[in-house]
Amino acid sequence: MATRDIHVQPRLARVFSYRPQRSALLPSIGIAVGLLAAGLGVFHRAPPERNRVPPGYVALVNQKGILLSDLMSQSMTELGKPFSEVTPEERARVLREMIDEELLVQRAVVLDLPETTTEVREAMTGGVNAQVAAPLLAEQPTDEQLRAYYDAHRSKYTADGSMSVRDLVLHIGGYENADQSMAQANIDATEAVYQLRAGTAIDYVMEHFGLADSGRTKNGNEPDFAAKLHLGDTLYAAASKMAEGEVSDPVSDTDGLHVLIMERRRPPSTADFASARAAVYADYREDIGKAAQRENVRILRSQAQIILAPGESE
Amino acid sequence: MSRIPLALLCLLLACAANAAPRPAGSTDVSYSVWTISGSSVLVKFLLPTPVAQSLSGADVPVLTTRKLGDYLLQHLAVQAGGRNCPAVDQGYDLGKADPLAVGEGLYGFEILFRCPGTARLRLHNHAVFSRSPGHIDFARVEKKGHSAEQLFTAGREELAVPDSAAMPAAGVGSYVRLGAVHLAVGLDRLCFLLGLLLLIRRKEDAAYAFAALVAGYVLSMAVSAPGWIVPRASLLEAFVGLMVALLAALITLRELRQPRVSALGCPALLAALALAAAFIHAHLAALVLFGGAVFAGSLLKAADWFPARTWLVTAVLVGFLDGFVLPSALAPLPLSVSSQLWMTAGFDAGAVLVAALAMGAPLGVYLLVRRRLQAATPRALLNELAAACLGGLGTFWLVSRLYA
């Protein structure tokens, strides 16, 4: 260790060249600053415990506050009168109920009911969905928006039609003429259609050209959806365009050539905007609510870490 | 009083051989609240995550929860009049151990026991002790609006509840014992105390060192009792490691006369660690290391200039930090200031007693054999070895706990 004796110097020179080499001040400041900095890392302030109810609150339940505004609205809802008319006894009773409710909610949180109880999970998901949709639902749609929605979803406001249709089929290469070609069958079917449109009796045409009842329309008059189900997509597409009494052109399907005779037809009817407005309004709001919920879930998924077990998919 | 007993060095080397990272703070604890209401006893049991995972052997929270629930059902019991009280299913098909949401870092369970009577109640807690004999369960027994703080430890796994009188709290002796055990098995604390002996030159230095340690404990009690500040357990333990390393630097500085190496090396190492911590965005760790670097640099400079008793600052600090161990462990239990003060005073008294023994015994032995040792012991080599051990251990504890 180097010697630290201060050499004897002329007084003036000593004054100007003095260095407090052994002063405890600087190391002490260093120790204090170092400890302070380290202390800030090692220790932190304990969360403050409230012993007094802060302004705007009426009670603290396990450090959780009950707002005065909540007490006022609860009192008015429960008692059905303005808060100014609520008596002290009534106010105390409502507050007691609110404290009980808060205790039960806190207990539910401790018991982790959202993880374990289906009803709580449903209520919570419903609550979140309602919350994300609320800002959009608060805005009243204009007539232009509703009309645009109506135009885009006209099928929603269309009442189903009904039809009674007879379906005759010409099986190609049937037992009477095993060598019949597609072209020959087409000529026969076209001729049959010509005769039917000319007013020839159906039974005669069937017998003459070898047409048979397809069996797809045994139920007589039936709604469009049922007719579509029975006829199949190809034949229904032709039938839906026919008017009452009309005979279709030959329609090719898997089992041969079909001729449709529309006996009775009530076409689908679409309600006009004015009469469907209430339904359009409800559907519009439901759709924007669902869109908000989908967007919310999309965001949540983008922020979530979801790991599926091997072999699982969603 | 500058020679080192050989036994002291052997112990330091043994410490080096057993330098497994001690869990930050007193994490081998659990908490239970036993609420007695008529013939029903509701037990709320809290386990820190490391203890829970070591019990269940599973890292997945769901598996841990399920296994722990079953484990606690098997290891907690209540008896009334010598007959077992069955645990009751509390509904929701969850079984008899309801898992609770009790916040980050803790697993919580609730079990309801219905007893055939209310007389001669006995509470049994055998959880964890067979796997970890040093485990402590801080219990609170509540009955008829009165609550008492109790302890379950290995060998004391049963509590009798008085039929008419209020449940008594655990005596201060229990906490003295806890504090004594805490210090006796705390290798870092022991290393520090033994290392402190290397800086003692006169008999009165030993008294000053002990007084500094006690002052640290008293100061921590005064600060921790009102509950204004709370330690971050892992950083607190890391700082104890830093104190051990700093002690090595002080020994090097004072005994081996290599001021530059220790006066610059120790703060430089800490500053480098602070930079590394800042680089990986461990800002609190960086702050602690930065503060530690400034503190160490200043203390070593002060010790270089005023070698007499500057080193006592480290003893005050270690006492202060160790005094926060019990308040930190008790944090999950809401306790009154007086209860906590009482428990901490007992705990610290136990720690101080063991500290006195740990410092006094080697000193006494040394005083008895010093004449023989003076001729035989190569002082510089022993000091160097001791400083190396302390430096290595302290740095190891500092770094391993900093990122725990």
XYZ file of C-alpha atoms in Angstrom:
718
model
C 0.000 0.000 0.000
C 1.418 3.380 -1.007
C 2.200 5.776 1.723
C -0.262 8.564 2.189
C 1.781 10.938 4.298
C 1.165 14.462 3.301
C 4.517 16.013 2.484
C 5.459 19.246 4.061
C 4.856 21.990 1.493
C 4.779 25.758 1.568
C 1.467 26.905 3.031
C 0.123 28.517 -0.149
C 1.065 25.597 -2.305
C -0.559 23.250 0.182
C -3.793 25.214 0.032
C -4.026 24.992 -3.754
C -2.786 21.450 -4.127
C -4.877 19.986 -1.296
C -6.773 16.872 -2.214
C -9.007 15.254 0.387
C -7.492 11.853 -0.213
C -8.677 10.396 3.034
C -12.043 12.070 3.276
C -14.797 9.639 4.205
C -17.338 11.748 2.389
C -17.031 10.371 -1.114
C -16.940 6.685 -0.147
C -19.863 7.298 2.197
C -21.878 8.922 -0.568
C -20.951 6.024 -2.827
C -22.029 3.490 -0.235
C -25.314 5.306 0.314
C -26.036 5.692 -3.404
C -25.140 2.079 -4.067
C -27.321 0.821 -1.260
C -30.179 3.044 -2.348
C -30.014 1.786 -5.927
C -29.731 -1.837 -4.824
C -32.490 -1.310 -2.265
C -34.787 -0.039 -4.993
C -34.260 -3.327 -6.780
C -34.403 -5.623 -3.783
C -37.403 -4.000 -2.103
C -40.662 -2.643 -3.356
C -43.514 -0.803 -1.755
C -46.151 -3.005 -0.258
C -49.568 -2.577 -1.835
C -51.382 -0.028 0.313
C -54.119 -1.416 2.508
C -57.155 0.832 2.638
C -58.730 1.299 6.021
C -60.988 4.133 4.996
C -63.605 4.162 2.273
C -62.440 6.471 -0.537
C -64.743 9.234 -1.826
C -67.361 7.994 -4.279
C -67.559 4.591 -2.593
C -69.954 3.398 0.096
C -68.106 0.305 1.319
C -64.941 -1.756 1.004
C -65.366 -5.516 0.948
C -61.989 -7.258 1.245
C -60.404 -4.087 -0.194
C -62.839 -4.119 -3.137
C -65.002 -1.022 -3.355
C -68.764 -0.668 -3.816
C -69.538 2.511 -5.711
C -72.093 5.047 -4.515
C -73.435 5.257 -8.055
C -74.013 1.487 -8.028
C -75.881 1.768 -4.733
C -78.046 4.543 -6.177
C -78.942 2.648 -9.333
C -79.508 -0.597 -7.418
C -81.794 1.202 -4.943
C -83.810 2.823 -7.706
C -84.127 -0.456 -9.617
C -85.059 -2.457 -6.558
C -87.376 0.033 -4.876
C -88.795 1.665 -7.985
C -88.443 5.234 -6.752
C -85.928 8.084 -6.992
C -82.890 7.752 -4.755
C -83.789 10.946 -2.923
C -86.932 9.225 -1.649
C -85.117 6.120 -0.396
C -85.229 5.912 3.397
C -82.057 5.202 5.441
C -83.434 1.763 6.357
C -84.072 0.885 2.715
C -80.649 2.196 1.755
C -78.995 0.085 4.482
C -80.908 -2.994 3.324
C -79.857 -2.543 -0.309
C -76.252 -1.963 0.747
C -76.320 -5.119 2.818
C -77.597 -7.079 -0.183
C -74.860 -5.590 -2.359
C -72.177 -6.530 0.177
C -73.572 -10.069 0.330
C -73.508 -10.222 -3.453
C -69.904 -8.969 -3.547
C -68.885 -11.607 -1.006
C -70.490 -14.323 -3.119
C -68.815 -13.048 -6.283
C -65.437 -12.998 -4.531
C -66.075 -16.498 -3.268
C -66.940 -17.628 -6.803
C -63.656 -16.182 -8.038
C -61.724 -17.975 -5.285
C -63.503 -21.236 -6.117
C -62.526 -20.657 -9.754
C -66.110 -21.242 -10.881
C -65.407 -20.006 -14.432
C -63.125 -23.023 -14.827
C -65.450 -25.536 -13.260
C -69.086 -24.566 -13.796
C -70.807 -24.638 -17.180
C -73.462 -22.093 -16.250
C -70.854 -19.582 -15.122
C -68.852 -20.116 -18.305
C -71.934 -19.557 -20.454
C -72.824 -16.409 -18.523
C -69.288 -15.117 -18.903
C -69.021 -15.815 -22.631
C -72.436 -14.230 -23.107
C -71.308 -11.225 -21.133
C -68.156 -10.768 -23.190
C -70.083 -11.174 -26.446
C -72.664 -8.607 -25.331
C -69.906 -6.228 -24.296
C -68.056 -6.316 -27.605
C -71.308 -5.911 -29.549
C -72.676 -3.123 -27.375
C -70.830 -0.176 -29.005
C -72.013 -1.237 -32.473
C -75.560 -1.942 -31.319
C -75.758 1.453 -29.681
C -75.677 3.070 -33.131
C -79.123 3.091 -34.777
C -78.938 1.947 -38.420
C -80.227 4.330 -41.089
C -82.903 3.358 -43.594
C -80.239 3.253 -46.312
C -78.229 0.720 -44.340
C -81.330 -1.377 -43.694
C -82.370 -1.228 -47.344
C -78.875 -2.246 -48.461
C -79.022 -5.139 -46.026
C -82.484 -6.087 -47.312
C -81.242 -6.074 -50.908
C -78.247 -8.203 -50.002
C -80.314 -10.710 -48.062
C -83.574 -10.701 -50.008
C -83.879 -14.474 -49.779
C -84.356 -14.142 -46.005
C -87.646 -12.311 -46.599
C -88.960 -14.624 -49.326
C -91.821 -16.984 -48.480
C -91.460 -20.480 -49.960
C -93.690 -21.437 -52.933
C -95.344 -24.800 -53.682
C -95.898 -26.982 -56.725
C -97.775 -30.054 -57.911
C -95.736 -31.472 -60.749
C -95.920 -34.670 -62.756
C -92.596 -36.193 -63.757
C -92.497 -38.574 -66.726
C -89.329 -40.394 -67.619
C -88.143 -42.037 -70.804
C -85.634 -44.704 -69.884
C -83.076 -44.935 -72.668
C -82.591 -48.472 -74.045
C -85.589 -49.852 -72.214
C -86.867 -53.386 -72.727
C -88.929 -52.426 -75.793
C -85.970 -51.131 -77.761
C -82.649 -52.200 -76.366
C -80.747 -50.542 -79.199
C -82.278 -47.076 -78.668
C -79.593 -44.384 -78.862
C -79.564 -41.128 -76.978
C -80.353 -39.213 -80.142
C -83.371 -41.411 -80.878
C -84.614 -41.021 -77.287
C -84.240 -37.266 -77.541
C -86.318 -37.231 -80.726
C -89.018 -39.336 -79.041
C -89.101 -37.133 -75.956
C -89.276 -33.951 -78.019
C -92.173 -35.402 -79.984
C -93.927 -36.376 -76.727
C -93.497 -32.843 -75.395
C -94.903 -31.474 -78.647
C -97.961 -33.664 -78.325
C -98.520 -32.870 -74.668
C -98.317 -29.131 -75.390
C -100.816 -29.723 -78.205
C -103.279 -31.107 -75.680
C -102.932 -34.831 -76.253
C -103.919 -36.936 -73.256
C -101.061 -37.755 -70.937
C -101.889 -41.453 -70.755
C -101.863 -41.742 -74.527
C -98.508 -39.995 -74.821
C -97.049 -42.162 -72.089
C -98.174 -45.324 -73.766
C -97.189 -44.201 -77.242
C -93.676 -43.036 -76.455
C -92.878 -45.447 -73.641
C -92.823 -42.800 -70.924
C -93.288 -43.839 -67.299
C -94.036 -42.017 -64.066
C -90.687 -41.449 -62.356
C -92.166 -41.934 -58.861
C -90.367 -38.841 -57.564
C -93.533 -36.759 -57.114
C -96.042 -39.033 -55.414
C -97.126 -36.523 -52.766
C -99.060 -34.160 -54.958
C -98.823 -30.545 -53.945
C -95.716 -29.910 -51.868
C -93.584 -26.969 -50.767
C -90.636 -26.012 -52.933
C -88.054 -27.341 -50.511
C -89.774 -30.751 -50.464
C -90.114 -30.772 -54.236
C -86.424 -29.972 -54.549
C -85.615 -32.806 -52.217
C -87.710 -35.284 -54.207
C -86.956 -34.133 -57.736
C -83.271 -33.544 -57.279
C -81.344 -30.429 -58.185
C -81.458 -30.852 -61.986
C -85.184 -31.392 -62.313
C -86.054 -28.826 -59.615
C -84.036 -26.190 -61.456
C -86.265 -26.769 -64.500
C -89.492 -27.073 -62.497
C -88.969 -23.892 -60.472
C -89.017 -21.852 -63.686
C -92.298 -23.316 -64.964
C -95.704 -21.755 -64.753
C -98.925 -23.610 -64.029
C -100.013 -25.859 -66.947
C -96.621 -25.653 -68.632
C -94.815 -28.697 -70.074
C -91.041 -28.679 -69.866
C -88.520 -29.493 -72.577
C -86.889 -32.917 -72.139
C -84.458 -32.811 -69.195
C -81.626 -35.322 -69.063
C -80.959 -36.967 -65.707
C -79.166 -40.091 -64.544
C -82.096 -42.410 -65.210
C -83.179 -41.036 -68.611
C -84.997 -38.159 -70.195
C -87.648 -36.441 -68.057
C -90.670 -34.432 -69.071
C -92.264 -32.281 -66.356
C -95.902 -31.238 -66.412
C -96.682 -28.437 -63.923
C -100.220 -29.050 -62.701
C -100.360 -26.430 -59.927
C -97.816 -23.742 -59.016
C -97.631 -21.059 -56.319
C -94.360 -19.186 -56.856
C -92.207 -17.920 -53.896
C -93.163 -14.412 -52.723
C -90.741 -11.797 -51.421
C -91.989 -9.295 -48.821
C -91.309 -5.706 -49.781
C -88.940 -3.598 -47.658
C -91.682 -1.652 -45.867
C -93.459 -4.753 -44.598
C -90.219 -6.572 -43.733
C -88.528 -3.576 -42.040
C -88.903 -4.853 -38.464
C -87.419 -8.217 -39.369
C -84.652 -6.531 -41.389
C -83.802 -4.330 -38.364
C -83.588 -7.338 -36.031
C -81.528 -9.371 -38.504
C -79.217 -6.411 -39.167
C -78.486 -5.959 -35.467
C -77.996 -9.674 -34.949
C -75.552 -9.823 -37.840
C -73.437 -6.860 -36.696
C -73.397 -8.314 -33.167
C -72.152 -11.635 -34.508
C -69.584 -9.876 -36.692
C -68.251 -8.014 -33.633
C -68.047 -11.277 -31.693
C -66.219 -13.003 -34.568
C -63.758 -10.110 -34.785
C -63.212 -10.232 -31.033
C -62.514 -13.963 -31.112
C -60.192 -13.442 -34.085
C -58.177 -10.891 -32.074
C -58.147 -13.127 -29.009
C -56.918 -16.031 -31.097
C -54.192 -13.894 -32.635
C -52.965 -13.013 -29.151
C -53.369 -16.471 -27.643
C -51.012 -19.405 -27.552
C -53.059 -22.456 -28.517
C -51.307 -25.802 -28.651
C -53.229 -28.846 -29.845
C -52.392 -32.373 -28.832
C -50.994 -34.593 -31.603
C -53.806 -35.820 -33.829
C -56.231 -33.117 -32.761
C -57.595 -30.484 -35.093
C -60.170 -27.717 -34.839
C -6.053 -12.168 16.167
C -5.013 -12.386 12.545
C -4.347 -16.107 12.156
C -7.026 -18.374 10.841
C -7.818 -21.628 12.533
C -7.441 -24.497 10.124
C -10.837 -25.841 11.079
C -12.442 -22.658 9.830
C -10.882 -23.106 6.459
C -11.984 -26.724 6.300
C -15.525 -25.631 6.939
C -15.313 -23.026 4.218
C -14.059 -25.680 1.817
C -16.902 -27.944 2.869
C -19.276 -25.113 2.069
C -17.734 -24.961 -1.381
C -18.340 -28.664 -1.866
C -21.998 -28.268 -0.921
C -22.698 -25.188 -2.950
C -26.050 -26.283 -4.271
C -28.198 -23.224 -4.880
C -30.287 -22.641 -1.824
C -33.875 -21.820 -2.715
C -34.437 -18.117 -2.755
C -35.884 -17.066 0.545
C -37.756 -19.555 2.669
C -39.750 -21.214 -0.068
C -40.056 -24.559 1.713
C -43.132 -23.400 3.548
C -46.871 -23.786 3.268
C -49.820 -22.006 4.820
C -53.020 -23.357 6.305
C -56.085 -21.738 7.813
C -58.281 -24.014 9.951
C -61.710 -22.493 10.536
C -63.659 -24.338 13.229
C -67.383 -23.740 13.110
C -69.406 -26.052 15.360
C -68.697 -29.588 14.220
C -67.268 -28.486 10.852
C -63.634 -27.699 10.182
C -62.805 -25.933 6.924
C -59.142 -26.157 5.968
C -57.666 -23.776 3.440
C -54.217 -24.954 2.399
C -51.760 -22.889 0.333
C -48.586 -24.212 -1.264
C -45.969 -22.179 -3.143
C -45.543 -23.407 -6.722
C -42.024 -24.906 -6.252
C -43.215 -26.973 -3.276
C -46.370 -28.005 -5.127
C -44.448 -29.113 -8.195
C -41.889 -31.003 -6.171
C -44.740 -32.831 -4.433
C -46.692 -33.709 -7.545
C -43.710 -34.238 -9.823
C -45.611 -32.488 -12.607
C -44.995 -29.148 -14.265
C -48.455 -28.991 -15.857
C -50.755 -26.959 -13.573
C -53.815 -29.162 -14.207
C -51.961 -32.354 -13.241
C -50.349 -30.600 -10.284
C -53.737 -29.464 -9.024
C -55.319 -32.890 -9.297
C -52.436 -34.752 -7.711
C -52.040 -32.203 -4.945
C -55.721 -32.364 -4.067
C -55.476 -36.123 -3.621
C -52.207 -35.785 -1.717
C -53.646 -33.261 0.721
C -56.728 -35.388 1.309
C -54.430 -38.188 2.402
C -52.231 -36.000 4.605
C -54.665 -33.639 6.333
C -57.092 -34.889 8.909
C -59.287 -33.789 11.771
C -60.344 -35.895 14.735
C -63.090 -35.241 17.239
C -63.320 -37.310 20.410
C -60.783 -39.746 18.989
C -62.850 -40.417 15.849
C -61.863 -39.342 12.356
C -63.923 -36.581 10.750
C -64.699 -37.462 7.126
C -63.994 -34.957 4.366
C -67.197 -33.809 2.650
C -67.796 -33.405 -1.085
C -68.548 -29.714 -1.562
C -70.340 -30.169 -4.860
C -69.702 -29.452 -8.556
C -68.257 -32.981 -8.964
C -64.837 -31.706 -7.982
C -64.346 -34.152 -5.178
C -63.458 -33.446 -1.607
C -60.512 -31.121 -2.211
C -61.721 -27.951 -3.909
C -58.969 -26.191 -5.846
C -58.922 -22.437 -5.192
C -57.707 -19.522 -7.286
C -55.312 -17.877 -4.833
C -53.058 -15.865 -7.105
C -49.795 -16.280 -8.915
C -47.138 -18.472 -7.337
C -49.489 -20.364 -5.051
C -51.707 -23.425 -5.226
C -54.739 -23.370 -2.946
C -57.154 -26.077 -1.784
C -60.097 -26.239 0.539
C -61.270 -29.316 2.396
C -64.328 -29.450 4.633
C -64.347 -31.956 7.478
C -67.605 -32.781 9.270
C -67.045 -34.191 12.709
C -69.354 -36.382 14.774
C -68.924 -33.968 17.692
C -67.240 -30.789 18.799
C -65.224 -32.065 21.775
C -61.523 -32.918 21.827
C -60.733 -31.670 18.335
C -57.314 -32.509 16.973
C -55.906 -31.091 13.757
C -53.457 -33.248 11.795
C -51.123 -31.983 9.119
C -48.669 -34.533 7.718
C -48.241 -32.879 4.326
C -44.727 -32.408 2.903
C -42.830 -33.240 6.132
C -41.911 -36.782 5.121
C -40.435 -35.499 1.876
C -38.850 -32.387 3.335
C -38.143 -32.549 7.078
C -37.262 -28.843 7.144
C -40.677 -27.856 5.842
C -42.723 -25.370 7.897
C -46.471 -24.879 7.738
C -47.586 -21.518 9.070
C -51.062 -22.235 10.363
C -53.861 -20.096 11.655
C -56.631 -21.656 13.716
C -59.872 -19.680 13.837
C -62.610 -20.485 16.330
C -65.479 -18.361 17.568
C -64.043 -15.146 16.141
C -60.660 -15.709 17.747
C -57.622 -16.679 15.743
C -54.233 -18.008 16.773
C -51.037 -18.393 14.755
C -49.564 -21.871 15.025
C -46.818 -23.897 13.411
C -46.737 -27.392 11.986
C -43.232 -28.785 11.645
C -41.741 -32.256 11.269
C -42.419 -34.018 14.550
C -45.072 -31.460 15.498
C -47.773 -32.453 13.076
C -50.755 -32.451 15.396
C -52.526 -29.678 17.280
C -55.076 -30.125 20.044
C -57.852 -27.548 20.105
C -59.062 -26.701 23.633
C -62.793 -27.336 24.048
C -63.676 -24.220 25.975
C -60.661 -21.907 26.108
C -59.396 -20.009 23.108
C -56.745 -21.685 20.975
C -53.318 -20.524 22.180
C -50.793 -19.178 19.692
C -47.470 -20.903 19.167
C -44.987 -19.738 21.790
C -42.057 -17.515 20.946
C -39.810 -20.535 21.523
C -41.146 -22.098 18.313
C -40.026 -19.087 16.323
C -36.661 -18.973 18.119
C -36.158 -22.577 17.060
C -37.169 -21.751 13.481
C -34.725 -18.847 13.332
C -31.951 -20.984 14.789
C -32.535 -23.758 12.257
C -32.781 -21.217 9.450
C -29.321 -19.841 10.206
C -27.792 -23.195 11.098
C -28.646 -24.683 7.694
C -28.087 -21.490 5.715
C -24.697 -22.109 4.148
C -24.428 -18.602 2.755
C -25.084 -17.028 6.144
C -22.644 -19.377 7.860
C -19.975 -18.692 5.271
C -20.476 -14.975 5.790
C -20.198 -15.248 9.568
C -17.102 -17.422 9.384
C -15.603 -15.147 6.754
C -16.282 -12.211 9.038
C -13.951 -13.804 11.572
C -11.081 -13.404 9.142
C -11.383 -9.643 9.437
C -11.287 -9.634 13.227
C -7.973 -8.490 14.665
C -8.806 -7.615 18.232
C -11.175 -9.077 20.776
C -13.390 -6.020 20.689
C -13.746 -6.398 16.901
C -15.680 -9.594 17.527
C -18.068 -7.744 19.804
C -18.483 -4.989 17.226
C -19.180 -7.539 14.473
C -21.826 -9.245 16.556
C -23.345 -5.909 17.561
C -23.448 -4.843 13.895
C -25.275 -8.041 13.005
C -27.804 -7.535 15.805
C -28.257 -3.902 14.764
C -29.092 -5.113 11.261
C -31.760 -7.476 12.597
C -33.269 -4.773 14.802
C -33.298 -2.309 11.922
C -35.030 -4.821 9.635
C -37.671 -5.495 12.286
C -38.370 -1.798 12.590
C -38.671 -1.446 8.822
C -40.580 -4.651 8.066
C -43.127 -4.579 10.892
C -45.299 -1.758 9.518
C -45.353 -3.585 6.175
C -44.401 -0.555 4.119
C -41.812 -2.352 2.046
C -41.681 -5.922 0.848
C -38.559 -7.711 -0.393
C -38.244 -9.471 -3.704
C -37.110 -12.765 -2.223
C -34.803 -13.929 -5.031
C -33.039 -10.553 -5.292
C -32.681 -10.357 -1.522
C -30.988 -13.750 -1.468
C -28.809 -12.710 -4.405
C -27.693 -9.672 -2.420
C -26.690 -11.946 0.467
C -24.517 -13.786 -2.075
C -23.036 -10.435 -3.061
C -22.211 -9.754 0.577
C -20.276 -13.030 0.776
C -18.324 -12.124 -2.360
C -17.705 -8.629 -1.008
C -16.359 -10.125 2.185
C -13.807 -12.012 0.079
C -12.807 -8.730 -1.560
C -12.427 -7.121 1.868
C -10.220 -9.979 3.074
C -8.112 -9.707 -0.045
C -7.877 -5.960 0.387
C -6.991 -6.047 4.032
C -5.055 -9.209 4.571
C -3.337 -9.802 1.305
C -2.525 -6.213 0.483
C -3.663 -6.317 -3.103
C -5.944 -3.330 -3.069
C -6.228 -2.835 -6.791
C -7.310 -6.353 -7.547
C -10.121 -6.377 -5.042
C -11.004 -2.655 -5.109
C -11.431 -2.676 -8.880
C -12.141 -6.312 -9.626
C -15.227 -6.723 -7.477
C -17.097 -3.587 -8.676
C -15.988 -4.267 -12.247
C -17.407 -7.782 -12.106
C -20.683 -6.457 -10.706
C -20.838 -3.709 -13.332
C -20.304 -6.296 -16.061
C -23.089 -8.427 -14.600
C -25.325 -5.347 -14.430
C -24.672 -4.680 -18.111
C -25.467 -8.287 -18.953
C -28.668 -8.108 -16.922
C -29.680 -4.866 -18.641
C -28.942 -6.457 -22.000
C -31.407 -9.276 -21.316
C -33.966 -6.773 -19.974
C -33.722 -7.979 -16.378
C -34.012 -4.385 -15.232
C -34.445 -5.008 -11.507
C -31.483 -7.352 -11.440
C -29.475 -4.752 -13.354
C -30.468 -2.098 -10.812
C -29.441 -4.318 -7.903
C -26.118 -5.155 -9.567
C -25.452 -1.539 -10.464
C -26.197 -0.463 -6.888
C -24.057 -3.344 -5.674
C -21.161 -2.217 -7.895
C -21.308 1.375 -6.591
C -21.675 0.130 -3.026
C -18.849 -2.384 -3.310
C -16.505 0.093 -4.996
C -17.182 2.746 -2.362
C -16.931 0.325 0.539
C -13.656 -1.128 -0.694
C -12.238 2.358 -1.176
C -13.366 3.314 2.306
C -11.893 0.088 3.681
C -8.635 0.853 1.920
C -8.476 4.312 3.463
C -10.029 3.506 6.841
C -9.347 -0.155 7.404
C -10.352 -0.161 11.073
C -14.058 -1.083 11.053
C -15.540 -0.213 7.670
C -16.209 -3.904 7.066
C -18.827 -3.827 9.823
C -21.219 -2.275 7.282
C -21.490 -5.682 5.615
C -22.482 -7.298 8.930
C -25.223 -4.707 9.442
C -26.448 -5.326 5.920
C -26.542 -9.109 6.209
C -28.439 -8.831 9.498
C -30.829 -6.397 7.847
C -31.420 -8.644 4.831
C -31.769 -11.810 6.894
C -34.266 -10.045 9.117
C -36.654 -9.918 6.158
C -36.748 -13.677 5.681
C -39.657 -14.418 8.006
C -41.783 -11.349 7.095
C -41.306 -12.335 3.452
C -42.359 -15.927 4.159
C -45.397 -14.758 6.122
C -46.616 -12.466 3.353
C -49.485 -14.737 2.168
C -50.980 -14.773 5.686
C -52.734 -11.572 6.708
C -51.257 -10.875 10.150
C -51.520 -7.988 12.566
C -48.411 -5.865 13.121
C -48.074 -7.085 16.702
C -48.327 -10.770 15.705
C -45.768 -10.365 12.963
C -43.443 -8.399 15.242
C -43.672 -11.074 17.908
C -42.974 -13.880 15.464
C -40.129 -11.994 13.757
C -38.532 -11.091 17.077
C -38.459 -14.758 18.078
C -37.158 -15.835 14.682
C -34.425 -13.193 14.637
C -33.452 -14.015 18.222
C -32.953 -17.645 17.189
C -30.871 -16.566 14.204
C -28.775 -14.250 16.384
C -28.155 -17.023 18.917
C -26.842 -19.343 16.234
C -24.811 -16.488 14.760
C -23.235 -15.948 18.175
C -22.449 -19.633 18.378
C -21.124 -19.791 14.823
C -18.796 -16.878 15.468
C -18.010 -17.538 19.116
C -17.117 -21.220 18.932
C -14.364 -20.927 16.318
C -13.046 -17.830 18.078
C -12.914 -19.665 21.395
C -11.146 -22.643 19.845
C -8.736 -20.301 18.136
C -7.958 -18.504 21.375
C -7.191 -21.825 23.009
C -4.824 -23.087 20.344
C -3.468 -19.898 18.854
C 0.037 -20.249 20.219
C 0.453 -23.596 18.523
C -1.165 -22.369 15.303
C 0.968 -19.276 15.036
C 3.982 -21.415 14.386
C 2.320 -23.926 12.126
C -0.182 -22.074 9.963
C 0.903 -20.325 6.755
C -1.308 -17.262 7.230
C -1.178 -15.745 3.773
C -2.012 -18.992 2.032
C -4.945 -19.692 4.318
C -6.308 -16.188 3.885
C -5.994 -16.501 0.150
C -7.763 -19.849 0.139
C -10.547 -18.528 2.350
C -10.992 -15.442 0.188
C -11.058 -17.592 -2.942
C -13.718 -19.882 -1.472
C -15.852 -17.001 -0.285
C -15.459 -15.137 -3.570
C -16.406 -18.172 -5.615
C -19.348 -19.112 -3.453
C -20.615 -15.564 -3.166
C -20.468 -15.030 -6.918
C -22.168 -18.367 -7.496
C -24.996 -17.517 -5.095
C -25.312 -14.037 -6.545
C -25.617 -15.170 -10.151
C -27.681 -18.319 -9.547
C -30.262 -16.470 -7.450
C -30.390 -13.381 -9.584
C -32.134 -15.256 -12.380
C -34.006 -17.764 -10.216
